Short mmCIF file of C-alpha atoms in Angstrom, two decimals:
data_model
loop_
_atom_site.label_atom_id
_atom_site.label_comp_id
_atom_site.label_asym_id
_atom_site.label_seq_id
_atom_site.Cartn_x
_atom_site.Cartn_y
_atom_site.Cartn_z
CA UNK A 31 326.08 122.34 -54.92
CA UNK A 32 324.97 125.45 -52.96
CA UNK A 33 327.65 125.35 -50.61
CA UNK A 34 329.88 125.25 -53.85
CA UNK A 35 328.34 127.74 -55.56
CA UNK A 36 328.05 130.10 -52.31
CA UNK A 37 331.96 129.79 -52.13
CA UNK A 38 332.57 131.03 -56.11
CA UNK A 39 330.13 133.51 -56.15
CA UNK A 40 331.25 135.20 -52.89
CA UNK A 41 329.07 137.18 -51.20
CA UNK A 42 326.85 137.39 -53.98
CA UNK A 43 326.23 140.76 -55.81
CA UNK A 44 327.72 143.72 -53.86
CA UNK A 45 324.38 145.51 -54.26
CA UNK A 46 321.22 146.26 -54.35
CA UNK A 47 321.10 146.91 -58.26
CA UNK A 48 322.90 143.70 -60.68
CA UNK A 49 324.28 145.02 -63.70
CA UNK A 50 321.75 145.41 -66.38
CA UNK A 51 322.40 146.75 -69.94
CA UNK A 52 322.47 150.39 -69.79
CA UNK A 53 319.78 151.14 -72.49
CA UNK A 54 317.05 148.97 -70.00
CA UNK A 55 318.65 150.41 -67.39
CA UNK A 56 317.12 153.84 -68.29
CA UNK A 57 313.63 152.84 -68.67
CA UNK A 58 313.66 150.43 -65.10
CA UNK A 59 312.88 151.47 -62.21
CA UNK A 60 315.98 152.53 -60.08
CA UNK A 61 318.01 152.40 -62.61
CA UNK A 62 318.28 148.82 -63.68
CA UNK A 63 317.45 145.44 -61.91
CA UNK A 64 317.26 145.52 -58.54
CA UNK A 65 317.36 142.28 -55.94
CA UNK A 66 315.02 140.77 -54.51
CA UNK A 67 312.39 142.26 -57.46
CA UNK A 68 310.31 140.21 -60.05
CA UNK A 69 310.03 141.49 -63.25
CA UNK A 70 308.03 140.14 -66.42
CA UNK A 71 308.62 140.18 -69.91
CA UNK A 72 305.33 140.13 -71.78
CA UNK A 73 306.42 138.67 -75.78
CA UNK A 74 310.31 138.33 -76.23
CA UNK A 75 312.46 136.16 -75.47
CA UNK A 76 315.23 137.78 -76.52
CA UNK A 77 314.44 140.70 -74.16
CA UNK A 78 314.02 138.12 -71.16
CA UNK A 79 317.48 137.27 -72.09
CA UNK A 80 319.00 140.04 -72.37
CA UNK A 81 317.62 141.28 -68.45
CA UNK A 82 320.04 137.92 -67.44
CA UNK A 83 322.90 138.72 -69.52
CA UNK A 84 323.96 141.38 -67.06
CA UNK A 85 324.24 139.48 -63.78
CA UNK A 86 325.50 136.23 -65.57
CA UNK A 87 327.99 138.28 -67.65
CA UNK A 88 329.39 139.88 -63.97
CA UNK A 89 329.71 136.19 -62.74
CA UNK A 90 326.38 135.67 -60.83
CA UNK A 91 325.24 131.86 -61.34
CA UNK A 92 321.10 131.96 -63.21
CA UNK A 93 318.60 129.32 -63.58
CA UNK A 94 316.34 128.76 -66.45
CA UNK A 95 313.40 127.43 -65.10
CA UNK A 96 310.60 125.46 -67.58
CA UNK A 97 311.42 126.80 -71.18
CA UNK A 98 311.91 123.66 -72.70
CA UNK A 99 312.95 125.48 -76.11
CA UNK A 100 315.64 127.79 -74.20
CA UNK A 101 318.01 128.54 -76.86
CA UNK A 102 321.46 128.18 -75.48
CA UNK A 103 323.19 129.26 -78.78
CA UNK A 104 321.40 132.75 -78.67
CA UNK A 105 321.65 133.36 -74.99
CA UNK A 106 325.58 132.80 -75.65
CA UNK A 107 325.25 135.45 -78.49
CA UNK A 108 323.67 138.14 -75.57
CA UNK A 109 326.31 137.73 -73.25
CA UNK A 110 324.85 134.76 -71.01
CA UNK A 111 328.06 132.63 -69.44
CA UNK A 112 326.80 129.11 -70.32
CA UNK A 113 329.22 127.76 -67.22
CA UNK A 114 327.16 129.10 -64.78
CA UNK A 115 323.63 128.69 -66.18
CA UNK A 116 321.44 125.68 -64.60
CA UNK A 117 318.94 124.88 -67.13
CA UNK A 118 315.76 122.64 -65.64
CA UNK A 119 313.84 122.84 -68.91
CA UNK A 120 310.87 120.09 -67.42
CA UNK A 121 309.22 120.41 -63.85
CA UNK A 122 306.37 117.75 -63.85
CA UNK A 123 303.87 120.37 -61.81
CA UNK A 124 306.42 120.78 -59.42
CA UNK A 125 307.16 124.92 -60.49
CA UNK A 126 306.47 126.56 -57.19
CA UNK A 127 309.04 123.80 -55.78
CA UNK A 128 311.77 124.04 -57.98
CA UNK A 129 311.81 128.19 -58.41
CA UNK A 130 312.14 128.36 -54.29
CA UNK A 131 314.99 125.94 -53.99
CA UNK A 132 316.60 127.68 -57.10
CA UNK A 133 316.29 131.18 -54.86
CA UNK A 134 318.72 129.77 -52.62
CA UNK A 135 321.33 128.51 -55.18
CA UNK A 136 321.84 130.93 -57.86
CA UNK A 137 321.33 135.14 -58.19
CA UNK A 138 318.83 135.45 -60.85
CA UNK A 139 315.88 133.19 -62.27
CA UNK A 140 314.46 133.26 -65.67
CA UNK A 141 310.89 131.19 -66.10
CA UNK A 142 307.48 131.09 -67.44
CA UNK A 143 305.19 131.17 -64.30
CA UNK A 144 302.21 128.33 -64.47
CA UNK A 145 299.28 130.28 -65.13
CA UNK A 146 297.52 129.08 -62.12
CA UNK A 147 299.99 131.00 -59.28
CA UNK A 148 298.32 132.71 -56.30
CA UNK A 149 298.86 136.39 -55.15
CA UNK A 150 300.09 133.92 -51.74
CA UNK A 151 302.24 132.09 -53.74
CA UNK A 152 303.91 134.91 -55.19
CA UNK A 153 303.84 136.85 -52.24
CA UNK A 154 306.27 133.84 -50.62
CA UNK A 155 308.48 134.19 -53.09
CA UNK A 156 308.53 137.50 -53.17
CA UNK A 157 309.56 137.17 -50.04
CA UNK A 158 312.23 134.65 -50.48
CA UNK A 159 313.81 136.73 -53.24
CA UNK A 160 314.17 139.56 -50.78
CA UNK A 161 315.56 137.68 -47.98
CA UNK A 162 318.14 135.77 -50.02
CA UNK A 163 319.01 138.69 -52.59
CA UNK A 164 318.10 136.99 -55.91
CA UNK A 165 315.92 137.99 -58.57
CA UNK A 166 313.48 136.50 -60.43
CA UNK A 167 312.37 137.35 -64.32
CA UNK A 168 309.39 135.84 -65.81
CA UNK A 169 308.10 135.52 -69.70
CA UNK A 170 304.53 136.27 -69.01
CA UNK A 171 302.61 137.94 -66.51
CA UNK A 172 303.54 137.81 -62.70
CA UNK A 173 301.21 139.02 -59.63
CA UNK A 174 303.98 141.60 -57.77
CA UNK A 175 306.65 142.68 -60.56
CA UNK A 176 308.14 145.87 -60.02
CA UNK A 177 308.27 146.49 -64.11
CA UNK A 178 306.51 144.64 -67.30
CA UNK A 179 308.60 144.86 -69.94
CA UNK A 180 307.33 144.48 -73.74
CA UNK A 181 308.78 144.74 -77.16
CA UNK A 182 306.44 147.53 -78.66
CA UNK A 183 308.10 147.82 -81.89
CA UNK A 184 310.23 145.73 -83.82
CA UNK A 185 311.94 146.36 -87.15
CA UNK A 186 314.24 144.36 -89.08
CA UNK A 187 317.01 146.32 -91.97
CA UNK A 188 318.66 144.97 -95.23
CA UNK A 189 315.73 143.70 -97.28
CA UNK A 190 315.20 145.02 -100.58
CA UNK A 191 313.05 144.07 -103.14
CA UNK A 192 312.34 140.66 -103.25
CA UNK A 193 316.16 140.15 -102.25
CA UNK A 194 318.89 141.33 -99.71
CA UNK A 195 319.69 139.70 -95.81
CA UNK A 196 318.01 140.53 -92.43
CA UNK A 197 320.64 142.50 -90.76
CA UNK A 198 319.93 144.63 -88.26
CA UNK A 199 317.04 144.75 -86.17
CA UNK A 200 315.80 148.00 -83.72
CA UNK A 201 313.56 147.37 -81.10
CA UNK A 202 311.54 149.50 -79.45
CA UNK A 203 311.11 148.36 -75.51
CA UNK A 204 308.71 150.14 -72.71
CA UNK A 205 308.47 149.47 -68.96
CA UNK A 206 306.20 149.92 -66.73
CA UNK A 207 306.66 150.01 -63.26
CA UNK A 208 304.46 149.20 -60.43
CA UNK A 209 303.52 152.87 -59.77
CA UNK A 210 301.96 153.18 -63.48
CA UNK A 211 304.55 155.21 -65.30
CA UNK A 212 305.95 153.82 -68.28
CA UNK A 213 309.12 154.81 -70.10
CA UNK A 214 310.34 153.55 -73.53
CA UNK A 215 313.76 153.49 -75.29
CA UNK A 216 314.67 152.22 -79.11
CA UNK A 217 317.60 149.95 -79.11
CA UNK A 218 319.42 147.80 -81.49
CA UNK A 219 319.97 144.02 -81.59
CA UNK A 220 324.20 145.11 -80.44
CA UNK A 221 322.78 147.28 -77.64
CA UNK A 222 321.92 144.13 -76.30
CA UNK A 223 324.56 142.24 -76.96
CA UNK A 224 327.21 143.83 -74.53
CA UNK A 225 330.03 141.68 -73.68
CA UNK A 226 332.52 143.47 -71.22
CA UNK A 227 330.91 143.55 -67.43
CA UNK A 228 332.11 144.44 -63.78
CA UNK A 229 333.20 141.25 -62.46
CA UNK A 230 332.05 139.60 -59.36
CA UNK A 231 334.12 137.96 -56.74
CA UNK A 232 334.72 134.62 -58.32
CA UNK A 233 336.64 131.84 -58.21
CA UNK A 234 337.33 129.06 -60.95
CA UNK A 235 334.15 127.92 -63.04
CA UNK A 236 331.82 124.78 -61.98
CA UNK A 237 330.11 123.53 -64.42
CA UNK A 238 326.50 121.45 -63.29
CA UNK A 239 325.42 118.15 -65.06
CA UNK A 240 321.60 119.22 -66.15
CA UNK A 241 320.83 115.75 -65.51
CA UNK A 242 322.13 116.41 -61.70
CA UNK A 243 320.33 119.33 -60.91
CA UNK A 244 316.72 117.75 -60.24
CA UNK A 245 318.55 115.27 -57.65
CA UNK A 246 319.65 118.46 -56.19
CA UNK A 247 316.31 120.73 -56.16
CA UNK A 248 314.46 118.04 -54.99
CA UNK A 249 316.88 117.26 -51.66
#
C-alpha cells in the first residue's frame, strides 16, 4: 500500500508549507501548516478538519487516527477527498504504533493523542514527521506543537424569536505558537469550506478497504 501510495502521490508535497485555508493561514505560524510540525486543536472538530482539508483537497493521502465518531459526511462538506482518507477509527492501546507506521504512508494525520504520551514519545515522532515530511494534527493537547488552535468564539445567525433556521455560523479562531504569541481571525462556516486547491502530482485514485488497513499498519 505504501509503495502504491508513494507512486500517486509523487514526491509528496513540493514544500515545506501544505496548503492550508488562507484565513488559518494568517494566524499560523509561517504562514500556514508546515511539515514535519504537530499542531493541536483544543475543542472543534470542525476546525481539526478544516487544518486537513487543505493537503487532502491538493491530493495528499490523510489518516484519521482513533475518532471513532469521525464524521465522514461533514469532512466531505470541508473539502476532505474521501478517496484518499484512511480512517482507523479503533486502536486497541496500540496508538503510538499505528500513528508511526501511518507517518510513512500518508502526508498528514488527524488523531486524539492517549492522554498518557511521553515528552520521549512525542519527541520520536516528532522526529519521524520531520524526516519523512508529514504532519501530524491532534484534537487535544500535544507535548511539542508548533501552534494550539481553539475556537474562542462561536456564533450561529437566522434565529428569531422562538422561530427561524441556523444559518450561518462565524467563528472566532486564535493560535498560539510555540514562542507565546497568539493571533486571532473571525471566519465564517464558507471560509472553511474552500473547494478549489493547487493540485499535487497525482495519478488515478486508490481507494483502501478500512477493514485492510490494520493488516497493513500492523506488517
Amino acid at each position: 500500500m505504501q509503495e502504491k501510495i508513494n507512486q500517486m502521490q509523487g514526491s509528496r508535497l513540493g514544500s515545506r508549507r501544505l496548503p492550508t485555508i488562507p484565513a488559518l493561514g494568517r494566524i499560523l505560524p509561517g504562514g500556514g501548516l508546515m511539515a514535519g510540525a504537530a499542531y493541536s486543536v483544543e475543542n472543534s472538530t470542525t476546525l481539526a478538519m478544516a487544518l486537513l482539508a487543505g493537503p487532502s483537497g491538493s491530493g495528499a493521502w490523510c489518516s484519521v487516527i482513533g475518532i471513532p465518531d469521525f464524521n465522514v459526511e461533514a469532512a466531505a462538506n470541508l473539502g476532505i477527498d474521501l478517496d484518499r482518507l484512511i480512517l482507523i477509527p479503533h486502536l486497541d492501546g496500540q496508538w503510538l504504533t499505528v500513528t508511526a507506521a501511518m507517518v510513512d504512508v500518508v502526508s498528514i494525520i488527524l488523531t486524539t493523542a492517549p492522554a498518557t504520551i511521553t515528552s520521549t514519545d512525542a519527541a520520536r515522532l516528532r522526529a519521524r514527521l520531520r524526516q519523512r515530511g508529514a504532519a501530524l494534527i491532534t484534537i487535544g493537547a500535544w507535548p511539542q506543537s508548533e501552534a494550539v488552535l481553539r475556537v474562542s468564539d462561536n456564533q450561529w445567525g437566522g434565529l428569531g424569536t422562538g422561530s427561524g433556521h441556523l444559518q450561518t455560523r462565524r467563528l472566532k479562531v486564535t493560535a498560539k505558537g510555540n514562542n507565546g504569541r497568539s493571533r486571532s481571525s473571525e471566519l465564517s462556516l464558507t471560509e472553511l469550506q474552500q473547494r478549489t486547491w493547487p493540485q499535487l502530482n497525482t495519478a488515478d485514485s486508490m481507494t483502501i478497504d478500512q477493514r485492510f488497513v490494520p493488516q497493513v499498519v500492523g506488517a
